[in-house]
């Protein structure tokens, strides 16, 4: 039984009482304790108890409320036998003075009352269980005290062999239970003091009382008078109790083992720490942290403000408890602040020969870019140090912008750090979070300096034209301070809250187009344009870089697999005409994979790929040699796209002569539509001057179309081309063959400059067009082009449209 049992009327029954006193001392009434079978009274008072029945084999203190049971106990103390009956009631009545007599069970227990006392409205007495009792007649049942006539069941004195067997089983179960729960051992001692082990009835009742069964289950045992049936009920209850106790002991042992292991490990570690500290071998966590931060700062040149701030934080760390959250925040801050390479600068390799060697090894073509980088390095060599600068590499995808940045770093001998700002929406990525936020970190620039361990690395900001904006701020605006050479001497990171000198950092930014870069940011950068490659350059890149790289990737030796120059040209012309070389690399990879399949079947084979083998591996060519459209009213223009340059034919035709009109098609943007209107107006107004019939446009309905209607087109540089197409139509004379042009036209016939001269010249060369008309203001742009691009091309420079007409007709 448990230490304490509560009853709904606030009665409590205790089991851990010392019973020897009640067993051997005389009662206050002066009579000795009677044995269960002696002096059993016919009439007794009853008290209902709740929660658990009282068994004949028990001696326990019982506590009841003074009201309404004081009178009952007083009458019991005056009776010669000092006995009363305890009956179990599962659900107590609201008022104990009025309860249903039918709610009592069949059997209760006759107990002898010892040592009655009262305290704080409670009555306490020790109850010694004598025997089962059954009510035969109610003598007084309206209100307490309740008086009843009782009868006692008879037990056979000589138990059968089966009962003895059950008795042995019960004793064995009790023996098993004792080591598992020491609380039961005291109860067993009390039982053995009073009963013979050969008496089965008290043994069975005692065994039932040991279990933690419910009140109703125990009442069923009390109601069961036949010995064998009662034992059959009690034995399973006792076995269950043994199993529960065993399981509890196993769980406790497992938990204690785990706790013991952890405690042992913890104590040993703590002892080791103390021993090491006593011997001076190690320091505690705080001292170790502080020493580590101070060691990191040795040899670094900190600004006075930064030194002061870090010293303050170290002092703060020395007085904080290591377990406090503020300790972790301060430690994290010092970890970052001490990792910045204050005043540590790498030595630049200002050797132009070495730089040229590196650039040539990494890149075929791009001569103008290499020259520009070498000029930049030459200035540094002349001055003795390369100061920070911001270079913006602009060009189509796949032309090698990122690898140019790496080559700059390698040629200078500086560490290189690249991070992409494409899609970045949070300005804290650049400037850091305030350290008050959970999970705060410095910006990417401080992280870069920590990684490269010098204050003058090459930092590449990739995809700067693809930055986003959101409610978290505008990172493009945050870059203004970062990239401005006048401001980044005192760059402030929000997390460190310290001024950093970024003026020696060489920033290399990359973009595909300038349109989406904010003006103020663009203004701070030096723009270097990387145009697309011509076929010759692509062949060189494929031979020197892309093909060996694909062979190495597949683990194929160059003796087993080779490709001819003509096959490379065929791949470039038929499958990879884009400005960069990314698509070319993919196609070469595909060729290598197809060849590897054959090599698996025949490892000793030697495969040579020629132009005729391409269709089997790469399919039908994506690009065909375009026929340059020619005829009356058809002119070839030149266009710039983000993927490089392209030729753009423009067609004009007369639909009918019923009325005057002008129609435009080809998915044109607003600027291009305006260019068409200007060309139409200019040619209509000046047709006589160009030798056409002045009345042609008065009567004709003209349609102007720019082919590839699915592709959006915009820009002013097709003005001259559109005017030429309309003039050819009006004169009914086809233009000169094999000529292409570009330029913006005004209403007064002036030809204005355009952009993307290099891309447009490359597009013309790709189409085998060798005669071009360019605006006169673009003469300088053409002269700057490398000789291999200008070779074999005739260029006419036009100031006014009359110059264009002279060349065309």
JSON list of C-alpha atoms in Angstrom, two decimals, residues 4 43 112 165 170 173 183 235 271 288 366 374 409 441 471 510 566 629 638 681 752 769:
[
{"chain": "A", "resi": 4, "resn": "UNK", "atom": "CA", "xyz": [-1.04, 7.65, 2.56]},
{"chain": "A", "resi": 43, "resn": "UNK", "atom": "CA", "xyz": [-23.78, -5.37, 17.74]},
{"chain": "A", "resi": 112, "resn": "UNK", "atom": "CA", "xyz": [-10.32, -3.06, 17.34]},
{"chain": "A", "resi": 165, "resn": "UNK", "atom": "CA", "xyz": [-0.20, -24.91, -2.85]},
{"chain": "A", "resi": 170, "resn": "UNK", "atom": "CA", "xyz": [1.58, -16.39, -2.63]},
{"chain": "A", "resi": 173, "resn": "UNK", "atom": "CA", "xyz": [5.40, -14.00, -4.99]},
{"chain": "A", "resi": 183, "resn": "UNK", "atom": "CA", "xyz": [8.66, -0.56, 1.48]},
{"chain": "A", "resi": 235, "resn": "UNK", "atom": "CA", "xyz": [-2.50, -14.51, -6.99]},
{"chain": "A", "resi": 271, "resn": "UNK", "atom": "CA", "xyz": [38.79, 17.34, -12.60]},
{"chain": "A", "resi": 288, "resn": "UNK", "atom": "CA", "xyz": [41.51, 30.93, -23.43]},
{"chain": "A", "resi": 366, "resn": "UNK", "atom": "CA", "xyz": [40.27, 39.51, -75.97]},
{"chain": "A", "resi": 374, "resn": "UNK", "atom": "CA", "xyz": [48.20, 45.57, -68.66]},
{"chain": "A", "resi": 409, "resn": "UNK", "atom": "CA", "xyz": [44.00, 38.36, -59.42]},
{"chain": "A", "resi": 441, "resn": "UNK", "atom": "CA", "xyz": [26.53, 38.55, -39.16]},
{"chain": "A", "resi": 471, "resn": "UNK", "atom": "CA", "xyz": [11.24, 46.00, -48.22]},
{"chain": "A", "resi": 510, "resn": "UNK", "atom": "CA", "xyz": [30.41, 41.69, -64.12]},
{"chain": "A", "resi": 566, "resn": "UNK", "atom": "CA", "xyz": [37.34, 21.84, -89.85]},
{"chain": "A", "resi": 629, "resn": "UNK", "atom": "CA", "xyz": [17.86, 38.74, -98.70]},
{"chain": "A", "resi": 638, "resn": "UNK", "atom": "CA", "xyz": [23.00, 45.48, -88.16]},
{"chain": "A", "resi": 681, "resn": "UNK", "atom": "CA", "xyz": [8.75, 61.42, -93.35]},
{"chain": "A", "resi": 752, "resn": "UNK", "atom": "CA", "xyz": [23.87, 60.00, -85.55]},
{"chain": "A", "resi": 769, "resn": "UNK", "atom": "CA", "xyz": [29.34, 40.75, -95.56]}
]
